[in-house]
CSV table of C-alpha atoms in Angstrom, one decimal:
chain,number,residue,atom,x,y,z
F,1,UNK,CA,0.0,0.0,0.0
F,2,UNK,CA,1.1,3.6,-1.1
F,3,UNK,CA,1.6,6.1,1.0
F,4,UNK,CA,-1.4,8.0,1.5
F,5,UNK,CA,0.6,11.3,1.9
F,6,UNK,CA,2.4,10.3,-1.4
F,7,UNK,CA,-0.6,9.7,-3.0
F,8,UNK,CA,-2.4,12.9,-2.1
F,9,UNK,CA,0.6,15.6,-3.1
F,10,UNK,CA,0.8,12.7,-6.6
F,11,UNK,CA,-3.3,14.1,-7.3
F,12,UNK,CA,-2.5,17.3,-6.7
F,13,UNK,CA,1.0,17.5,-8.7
F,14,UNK,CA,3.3,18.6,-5.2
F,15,UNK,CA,5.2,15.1,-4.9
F,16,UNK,CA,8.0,17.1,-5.7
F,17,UNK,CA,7.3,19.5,-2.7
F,18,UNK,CA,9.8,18.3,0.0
F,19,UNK,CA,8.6,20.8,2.7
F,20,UNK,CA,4.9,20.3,2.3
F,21,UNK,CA,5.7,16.9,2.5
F,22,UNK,CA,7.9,17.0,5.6
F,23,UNK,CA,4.9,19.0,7.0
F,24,UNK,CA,1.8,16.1,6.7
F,25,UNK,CA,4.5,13.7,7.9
F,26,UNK,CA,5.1,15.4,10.9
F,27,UNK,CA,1.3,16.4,11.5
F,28,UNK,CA,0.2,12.4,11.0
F,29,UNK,CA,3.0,11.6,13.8
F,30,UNK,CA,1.7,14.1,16.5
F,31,UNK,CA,-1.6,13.7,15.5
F,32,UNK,CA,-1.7,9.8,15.9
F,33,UNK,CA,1.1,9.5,18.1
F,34,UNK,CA,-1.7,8.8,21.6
F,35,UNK,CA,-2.6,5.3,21.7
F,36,UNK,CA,-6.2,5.9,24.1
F,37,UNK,CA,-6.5,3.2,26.9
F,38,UNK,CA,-9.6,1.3,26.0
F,39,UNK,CA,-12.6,2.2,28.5
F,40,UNK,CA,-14.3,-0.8,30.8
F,41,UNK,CA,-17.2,-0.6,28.1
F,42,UNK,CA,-15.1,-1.4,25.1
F,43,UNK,CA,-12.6,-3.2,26.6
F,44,UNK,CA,-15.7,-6.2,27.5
F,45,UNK,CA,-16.3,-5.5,24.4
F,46,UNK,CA,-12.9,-6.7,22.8
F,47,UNK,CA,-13.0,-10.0,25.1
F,48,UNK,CA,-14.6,-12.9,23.8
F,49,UNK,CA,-17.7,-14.1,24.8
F,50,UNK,CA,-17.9,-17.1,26.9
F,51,UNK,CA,-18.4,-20.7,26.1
F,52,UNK,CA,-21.7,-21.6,26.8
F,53,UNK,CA,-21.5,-25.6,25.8
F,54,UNK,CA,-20.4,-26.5,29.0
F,55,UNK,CA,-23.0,-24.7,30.4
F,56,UNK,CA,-25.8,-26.2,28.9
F,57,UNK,CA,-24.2,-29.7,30.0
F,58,UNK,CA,-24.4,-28.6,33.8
F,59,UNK,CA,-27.6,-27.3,33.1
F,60,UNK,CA,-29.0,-31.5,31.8
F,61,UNK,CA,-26.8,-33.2,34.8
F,62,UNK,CA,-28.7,-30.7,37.3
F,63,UNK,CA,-31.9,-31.8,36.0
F,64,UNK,CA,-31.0,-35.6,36.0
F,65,UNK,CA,-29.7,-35.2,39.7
F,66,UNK,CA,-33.0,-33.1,40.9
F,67,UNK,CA,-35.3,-35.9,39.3
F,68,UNK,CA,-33.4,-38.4,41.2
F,69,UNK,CA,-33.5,-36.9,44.4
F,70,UNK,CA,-37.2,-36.0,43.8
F,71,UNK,CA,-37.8,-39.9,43.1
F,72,UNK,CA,-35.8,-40.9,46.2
F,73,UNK,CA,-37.4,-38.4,48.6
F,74,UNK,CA,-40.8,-39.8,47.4
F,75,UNK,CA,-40.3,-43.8,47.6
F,76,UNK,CA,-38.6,-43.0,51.4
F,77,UNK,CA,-41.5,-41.5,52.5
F,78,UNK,CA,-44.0,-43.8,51.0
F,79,UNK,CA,-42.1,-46.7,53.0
F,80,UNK,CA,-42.3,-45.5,56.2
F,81,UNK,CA,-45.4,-44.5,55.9
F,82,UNK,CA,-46.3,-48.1,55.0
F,83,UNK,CA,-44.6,-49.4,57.5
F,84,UNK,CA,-46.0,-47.2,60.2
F,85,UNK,CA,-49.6,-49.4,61.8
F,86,UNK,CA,-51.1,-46.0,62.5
F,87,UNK,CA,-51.1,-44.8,58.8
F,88,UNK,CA,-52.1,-47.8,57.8
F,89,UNK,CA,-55.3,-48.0,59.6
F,90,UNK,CA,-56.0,-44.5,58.6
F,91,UNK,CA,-55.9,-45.4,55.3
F,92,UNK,CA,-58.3,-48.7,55.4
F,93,UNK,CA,-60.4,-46.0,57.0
F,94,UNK,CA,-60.2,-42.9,55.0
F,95,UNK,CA,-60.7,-45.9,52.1
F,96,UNK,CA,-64.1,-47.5,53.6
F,97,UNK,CA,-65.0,-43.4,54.3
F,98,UNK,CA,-64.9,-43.4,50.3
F,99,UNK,CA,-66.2,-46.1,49.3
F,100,UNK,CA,-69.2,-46.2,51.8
F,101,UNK,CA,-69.7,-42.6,50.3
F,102,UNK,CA,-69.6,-43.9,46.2
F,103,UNK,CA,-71.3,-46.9,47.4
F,104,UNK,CA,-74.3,-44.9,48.9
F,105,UNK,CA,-74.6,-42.2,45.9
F,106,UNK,CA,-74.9,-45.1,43.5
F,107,UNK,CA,-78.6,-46.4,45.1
F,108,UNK,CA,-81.4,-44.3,43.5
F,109,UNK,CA,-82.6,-41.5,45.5
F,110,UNK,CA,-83.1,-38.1,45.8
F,111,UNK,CA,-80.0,-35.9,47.0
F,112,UNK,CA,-83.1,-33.1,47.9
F,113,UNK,CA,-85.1,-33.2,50.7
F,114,UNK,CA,-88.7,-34.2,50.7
F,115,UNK,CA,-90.2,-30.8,51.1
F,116,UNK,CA,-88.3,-29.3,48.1
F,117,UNK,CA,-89.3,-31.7,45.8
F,118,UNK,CA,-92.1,-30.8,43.8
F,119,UNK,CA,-95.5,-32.6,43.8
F,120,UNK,CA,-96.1,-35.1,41.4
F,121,UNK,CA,-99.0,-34.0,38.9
F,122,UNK,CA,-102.2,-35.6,39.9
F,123,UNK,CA,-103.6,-38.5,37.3
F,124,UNK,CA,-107.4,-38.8,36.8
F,125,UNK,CA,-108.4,-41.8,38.5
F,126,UNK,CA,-112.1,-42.8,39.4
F,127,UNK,CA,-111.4,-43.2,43.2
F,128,UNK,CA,-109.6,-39.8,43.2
F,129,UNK,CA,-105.9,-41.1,44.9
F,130,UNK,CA,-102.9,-40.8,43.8
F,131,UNK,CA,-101.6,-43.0,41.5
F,132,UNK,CA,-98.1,-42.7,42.0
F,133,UNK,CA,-97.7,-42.1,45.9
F,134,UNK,CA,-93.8,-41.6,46.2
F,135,UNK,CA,-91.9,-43.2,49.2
F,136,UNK,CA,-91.4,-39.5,50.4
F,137,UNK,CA,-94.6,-38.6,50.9
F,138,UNK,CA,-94.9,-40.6,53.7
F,139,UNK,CA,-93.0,-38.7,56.6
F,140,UNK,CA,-90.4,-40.3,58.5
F,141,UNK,CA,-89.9,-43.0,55.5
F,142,UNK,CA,-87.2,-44.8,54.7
F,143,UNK,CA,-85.9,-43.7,51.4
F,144,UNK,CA,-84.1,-47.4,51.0
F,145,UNK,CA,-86.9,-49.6,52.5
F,146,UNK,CA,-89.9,-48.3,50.8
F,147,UNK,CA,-89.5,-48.8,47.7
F,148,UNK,CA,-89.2,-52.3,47.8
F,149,UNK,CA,-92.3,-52.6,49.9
F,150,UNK,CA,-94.8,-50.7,47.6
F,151,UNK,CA,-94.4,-51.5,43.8
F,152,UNK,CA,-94.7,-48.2,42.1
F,153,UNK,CA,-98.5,-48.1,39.9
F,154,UNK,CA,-100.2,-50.4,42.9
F,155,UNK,CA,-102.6,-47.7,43.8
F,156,UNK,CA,-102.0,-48.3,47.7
F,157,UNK,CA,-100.8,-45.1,49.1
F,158,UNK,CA,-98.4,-45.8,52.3
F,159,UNK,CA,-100.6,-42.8,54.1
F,160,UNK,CA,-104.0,-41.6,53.4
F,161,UNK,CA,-104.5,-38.8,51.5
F,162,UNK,CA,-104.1,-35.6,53.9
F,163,UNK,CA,-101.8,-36.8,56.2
F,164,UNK,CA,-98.7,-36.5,54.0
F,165,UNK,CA,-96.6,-33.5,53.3
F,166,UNK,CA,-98.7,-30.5,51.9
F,167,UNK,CA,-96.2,-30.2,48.9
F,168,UNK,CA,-96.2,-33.6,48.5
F,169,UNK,CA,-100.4,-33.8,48.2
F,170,UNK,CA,-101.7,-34.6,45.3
F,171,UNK,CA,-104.5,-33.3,45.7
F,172,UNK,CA,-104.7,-29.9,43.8
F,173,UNK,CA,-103.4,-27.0,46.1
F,174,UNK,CA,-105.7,-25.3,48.5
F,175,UNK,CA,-106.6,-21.8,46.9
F,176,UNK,CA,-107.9,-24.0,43.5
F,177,UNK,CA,-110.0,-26.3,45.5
F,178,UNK,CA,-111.4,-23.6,47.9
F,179,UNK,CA,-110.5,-25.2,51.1
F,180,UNK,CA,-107.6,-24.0,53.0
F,181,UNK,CA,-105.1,-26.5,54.3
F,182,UNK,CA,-104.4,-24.7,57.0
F,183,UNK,CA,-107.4,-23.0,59.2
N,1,UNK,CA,-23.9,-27.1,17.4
N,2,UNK,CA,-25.7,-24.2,17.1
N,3,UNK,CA,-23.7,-22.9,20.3
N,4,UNK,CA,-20.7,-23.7,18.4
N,5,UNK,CA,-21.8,-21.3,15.4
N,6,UNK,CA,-22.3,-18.4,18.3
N,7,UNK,CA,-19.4,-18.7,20.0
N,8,UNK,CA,-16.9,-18.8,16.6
N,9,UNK,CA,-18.9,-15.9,15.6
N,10,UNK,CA,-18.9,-13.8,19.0
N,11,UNK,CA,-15.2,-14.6,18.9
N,12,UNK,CA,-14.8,-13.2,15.3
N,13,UNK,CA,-16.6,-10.2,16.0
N,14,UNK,CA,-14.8,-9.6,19.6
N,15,UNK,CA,-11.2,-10.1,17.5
N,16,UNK,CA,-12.6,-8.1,14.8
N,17,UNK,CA,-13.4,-5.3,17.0
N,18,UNK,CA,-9.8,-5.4,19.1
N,19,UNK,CA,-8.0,-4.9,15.5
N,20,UNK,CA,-9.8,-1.9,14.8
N,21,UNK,CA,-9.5,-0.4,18.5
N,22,UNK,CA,-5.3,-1.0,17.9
N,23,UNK,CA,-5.2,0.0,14.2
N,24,UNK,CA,-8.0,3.2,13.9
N,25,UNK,CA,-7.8,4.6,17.3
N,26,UNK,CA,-5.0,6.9,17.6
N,27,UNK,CA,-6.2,8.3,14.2
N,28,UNK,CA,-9.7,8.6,15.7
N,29,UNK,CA,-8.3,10.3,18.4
N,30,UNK,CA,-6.3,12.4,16.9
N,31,UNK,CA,-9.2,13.4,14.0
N,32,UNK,CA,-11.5,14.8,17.2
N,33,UNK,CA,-8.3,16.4,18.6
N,34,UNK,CA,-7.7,18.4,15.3
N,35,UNK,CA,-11.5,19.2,14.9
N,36,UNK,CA,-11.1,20.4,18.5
N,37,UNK,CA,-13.7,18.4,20.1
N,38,UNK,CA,-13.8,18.8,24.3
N,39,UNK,CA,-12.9,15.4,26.0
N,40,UNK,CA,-11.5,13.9,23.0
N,41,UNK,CA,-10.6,10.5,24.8
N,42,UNK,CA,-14.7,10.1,25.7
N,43,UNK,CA,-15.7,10.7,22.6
N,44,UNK,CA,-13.4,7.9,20.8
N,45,UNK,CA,-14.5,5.1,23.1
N,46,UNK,CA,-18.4,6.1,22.2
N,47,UNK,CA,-17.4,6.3,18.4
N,48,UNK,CA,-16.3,2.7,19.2
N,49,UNK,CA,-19.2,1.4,21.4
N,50,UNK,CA,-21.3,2.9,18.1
N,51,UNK,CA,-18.8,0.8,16.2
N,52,UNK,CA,-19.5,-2.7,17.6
N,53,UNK,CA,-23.1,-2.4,16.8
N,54,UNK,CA,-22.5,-2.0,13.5
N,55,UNK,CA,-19.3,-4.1,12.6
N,56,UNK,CA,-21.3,-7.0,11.1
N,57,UNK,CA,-22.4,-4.7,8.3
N,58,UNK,CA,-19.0,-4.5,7.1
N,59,UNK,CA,-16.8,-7.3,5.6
N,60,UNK,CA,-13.6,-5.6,4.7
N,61,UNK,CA,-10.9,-3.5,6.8
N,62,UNK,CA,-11.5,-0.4,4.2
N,63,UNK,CA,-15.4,-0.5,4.9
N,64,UNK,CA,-14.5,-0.4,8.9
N,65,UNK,CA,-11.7,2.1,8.4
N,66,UNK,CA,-14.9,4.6,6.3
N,67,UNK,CA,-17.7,3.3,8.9
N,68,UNK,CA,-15.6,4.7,11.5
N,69,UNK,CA,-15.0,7.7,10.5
N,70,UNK,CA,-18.2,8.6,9.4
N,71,UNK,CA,-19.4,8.0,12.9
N,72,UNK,CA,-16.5,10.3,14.1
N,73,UNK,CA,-17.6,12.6,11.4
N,74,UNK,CA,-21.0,12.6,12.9
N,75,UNK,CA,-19.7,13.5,16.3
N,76,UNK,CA,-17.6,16.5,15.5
N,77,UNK,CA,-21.0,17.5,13.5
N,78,UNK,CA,-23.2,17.1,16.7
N,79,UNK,CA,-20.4,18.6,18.6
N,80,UNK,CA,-20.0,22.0,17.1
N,81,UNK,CA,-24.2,22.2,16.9
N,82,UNK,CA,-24.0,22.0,20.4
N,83,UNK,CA,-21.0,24.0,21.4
N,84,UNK,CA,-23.2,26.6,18.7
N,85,UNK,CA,-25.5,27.0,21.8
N,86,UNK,CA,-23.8,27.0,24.9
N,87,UNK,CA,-21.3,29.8,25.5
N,88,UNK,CA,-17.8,29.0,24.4
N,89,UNK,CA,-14.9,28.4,26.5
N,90,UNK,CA,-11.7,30.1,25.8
N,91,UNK,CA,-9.0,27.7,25.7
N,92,UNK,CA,-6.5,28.0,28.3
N,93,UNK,CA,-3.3,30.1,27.2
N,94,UNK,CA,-0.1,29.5,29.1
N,95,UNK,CA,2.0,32.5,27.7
N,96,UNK,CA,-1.0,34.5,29.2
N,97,UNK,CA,-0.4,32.9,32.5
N,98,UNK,CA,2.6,34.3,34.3
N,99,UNK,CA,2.9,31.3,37.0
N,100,UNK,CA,3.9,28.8,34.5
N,101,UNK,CA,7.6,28.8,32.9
N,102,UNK,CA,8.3,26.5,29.6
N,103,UNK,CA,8.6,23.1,30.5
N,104,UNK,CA,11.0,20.8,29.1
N,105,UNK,CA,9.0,18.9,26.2
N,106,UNK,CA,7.1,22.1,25.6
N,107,UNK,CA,10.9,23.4,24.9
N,108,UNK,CA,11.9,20.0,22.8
N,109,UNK,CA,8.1,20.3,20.8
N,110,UNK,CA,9.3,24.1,19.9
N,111,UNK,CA,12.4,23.1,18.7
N,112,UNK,CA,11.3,20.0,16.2
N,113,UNK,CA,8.5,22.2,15.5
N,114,UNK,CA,5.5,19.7,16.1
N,115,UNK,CA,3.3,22.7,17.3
N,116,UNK,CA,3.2,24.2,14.7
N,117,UNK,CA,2.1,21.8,12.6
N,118,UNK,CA,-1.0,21.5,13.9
N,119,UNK,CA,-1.6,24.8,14.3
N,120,UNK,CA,-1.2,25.2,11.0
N,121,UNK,CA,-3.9,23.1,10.7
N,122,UNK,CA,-5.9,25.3,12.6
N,123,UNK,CA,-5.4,28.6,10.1
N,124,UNK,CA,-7.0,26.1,7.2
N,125,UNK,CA,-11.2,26.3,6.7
N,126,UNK,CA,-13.0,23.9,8.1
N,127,UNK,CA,-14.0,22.1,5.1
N,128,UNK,CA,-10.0,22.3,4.0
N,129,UNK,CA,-8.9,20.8,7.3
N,130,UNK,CA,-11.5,18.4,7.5
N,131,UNK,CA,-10.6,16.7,3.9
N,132,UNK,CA,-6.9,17.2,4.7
N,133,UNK,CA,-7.2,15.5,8.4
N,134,UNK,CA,-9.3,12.9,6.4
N,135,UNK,CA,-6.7,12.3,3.8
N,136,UNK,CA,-3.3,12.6,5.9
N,137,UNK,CA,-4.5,11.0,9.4
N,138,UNK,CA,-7.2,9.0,8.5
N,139,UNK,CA,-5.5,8.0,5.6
N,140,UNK,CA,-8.6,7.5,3.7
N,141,UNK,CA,-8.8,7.6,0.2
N,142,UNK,CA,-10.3,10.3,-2.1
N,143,UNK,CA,-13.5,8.0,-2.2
N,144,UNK,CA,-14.2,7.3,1.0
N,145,UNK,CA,-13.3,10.6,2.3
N,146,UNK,CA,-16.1,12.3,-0.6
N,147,UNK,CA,-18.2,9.0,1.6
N,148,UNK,CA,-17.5,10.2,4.9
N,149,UNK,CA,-18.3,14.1,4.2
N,150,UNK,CA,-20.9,13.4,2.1
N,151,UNK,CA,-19.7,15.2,-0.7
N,152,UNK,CA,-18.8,14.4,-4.2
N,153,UNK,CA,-15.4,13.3,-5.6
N,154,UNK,CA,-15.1,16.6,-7.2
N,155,UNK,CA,-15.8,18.9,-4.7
N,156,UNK,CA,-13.3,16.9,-2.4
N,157,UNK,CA,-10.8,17.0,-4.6
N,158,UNK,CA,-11.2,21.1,-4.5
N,159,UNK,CA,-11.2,21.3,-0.9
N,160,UNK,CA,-7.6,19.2,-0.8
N,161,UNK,CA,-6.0,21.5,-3.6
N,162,UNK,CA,-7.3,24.6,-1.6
N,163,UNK,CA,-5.9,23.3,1.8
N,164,UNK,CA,-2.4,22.0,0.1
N,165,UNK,CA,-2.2,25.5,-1.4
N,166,UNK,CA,-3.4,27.8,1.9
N,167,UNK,CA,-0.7,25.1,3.5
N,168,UNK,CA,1.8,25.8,1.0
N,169,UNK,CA,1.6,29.5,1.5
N,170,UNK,CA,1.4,29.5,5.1
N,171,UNK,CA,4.6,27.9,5.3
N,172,UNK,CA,6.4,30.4,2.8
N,173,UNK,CA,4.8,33.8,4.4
N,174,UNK,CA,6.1,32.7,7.9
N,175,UNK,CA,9.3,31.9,6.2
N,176,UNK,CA,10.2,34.9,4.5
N,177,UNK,CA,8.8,36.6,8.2
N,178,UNK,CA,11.3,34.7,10.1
């Protein structure tokens, strides 16, 4: 590479000027002649990044490690809680707690009480009772006992008609038959 | 594998970046020192912080060498707008202060002569100066210096003829005075 001093007095036709050129030499030397410390910024700047393989290899082996000691912490504790008679018996019972409860919401019957059911509409008959009298409307029932004593469409009501629960009645209500139900 | 690729290229770019600090900046430093810029050691490192952000947009050591520049270009730009509207400081002059007595470099700089050099520079226009700090410290070429200035080949050209000439006479008037 030329020198760039050269080259500039060579496109201006002054290579021949020895003072001039004396001059730009000596103004290139002062004027570059400070090397400038790099600053913190760009000196991090000029160092090479780190390596970040090794890194991601800790990173897998700290998993692995974790799940293992995840695992182990887990199957010592479900040992002695096995071998211990208390837990044991608390779990036969906490079992037989659930599966009394499944066991009892799989028979038929009403989770609502009684009185919030509503009354069953009333079928035409020619002796004027209920058709369909419902375990329920006979207070104090057993919801698991009566059905099995009265086959539903018999036409024998467990109570007489009147003695059941008003909502329950099927009779038509009170203000449409003119007669309060309750004097 | 893909880490690999990141680290060869961070590495490139860091060594990249290190051969421009040691090759260009002494001549950076000593561009904004010409133009007069205040704190001219700041103002290299931040043409250099702007540099690193940009150094994967150039392939070869001429297009860093011009990039480089230009920013430091741009910074002597934005540093005389703003010295425009603050009050300016006048430079300290030691022959005006009587507690100080000629030191021994300032004695060995008189007798080389390196002083005045550049403040020759300082008689020049500041177009003149600016294409012959461009040309002789920089030591870019007529292209890139048109580049940096955004100016045309031409015009450039102009300015270094007028600068060499002012120089020229410079030299002989304070001859013949002396």
């Amino acid at each position: 590479m030329s020198d760039p001093i050269l080259e500039l007095l060579d496109e201006e036709g002054m290579s021949g000027d020895a003072e001039l050129r004396s001059i730009l030499n000596a103004m290139r030397s002062e004027a570059t002649s400070i090397r400038p410390i790099p600053s913190p910024a760009v000196a991090n700047l000029m160092s090479p990044r780190p390596a970040r393989t090794p890194r991601r290899a800790l990173t897998g082996h700290r998993r692995i490690v974790t799940g293992l000691i995840v695992l182990g912490s887990l199957a010592v504790g479900a040992g002695a809680a096995a071998a211990n008679p208390d837990v044991r018996s608390a779990t036969q019972h906490f079992a037989q707690t659930v599966i009394g409860v499944l066991g009892s919401a799989g028979v038929p019957s009403s989770p609502m009480p009684a009185s919030h059911r509503p009354a069953p509409l009333p079928r035409p008959t020619s002796t004027g009772a209920p058709s369909h009298p419902t375990p329920t409307d006979h207070p104090g029932s057993n919801n698991g006992q009566v059905g099995s004593s009265h086959a539903p469409g018999s036409g024998a009501p467990s109570s007489p008609p009147g003695k059941g629960s008003p909502s329950a009645h099927p009779e038509p209500s009170p203000a449409a038959s003119g007669h309060p139900h309750h004097p | 594998m893909g880490s690999d690729a990141e680290k060869s290229e961070g590495d490139l770019l860091a060594e990249r970046f290190s051969a421009a600090y040691r090759r260009l900046s002494p001549r950076v430093l000593g561009y904004l020192r010409l133009h007069g810029v205040e704190d001219p050691e700041s103002v290299t490192q931040d043409v250099f912080l702007a540099l690193f952000a940009r150094l994967p947009t150039v392939s070869d050591d001429e297009g860093v060498r011009t990039l480089t520049f230009s920013i430091a270009h741009a910074r002597i730009v934005d540093h005389h707008r703003s010295r425009t509207r603050r009050p300016a400081f006048v430079p300290f002059d030691p022959d005006a202060d009587p507690r100080q007595v000629a030191s021994a470099e300032d004695a060995h700089g008189a007798a080389i002569g390196e002083q005045n050099t550049l403040a020759l520079l300082h008689r020049l226009g500041d177009d003149q100066r600016e294409a012959l700090t461009l040309r002789v410290v920089a030591e870019l070429s007529l292209d890139e210096t048109a580049q940096v200035m955004g100016r045309s080949v031409g015009a450039v050209k102009q300015l270094q003829r007028r600068a060499l000439e002012a120089l020229r006479a410079i030299v002989s008037s304070e001859a013949a005075h002396e």
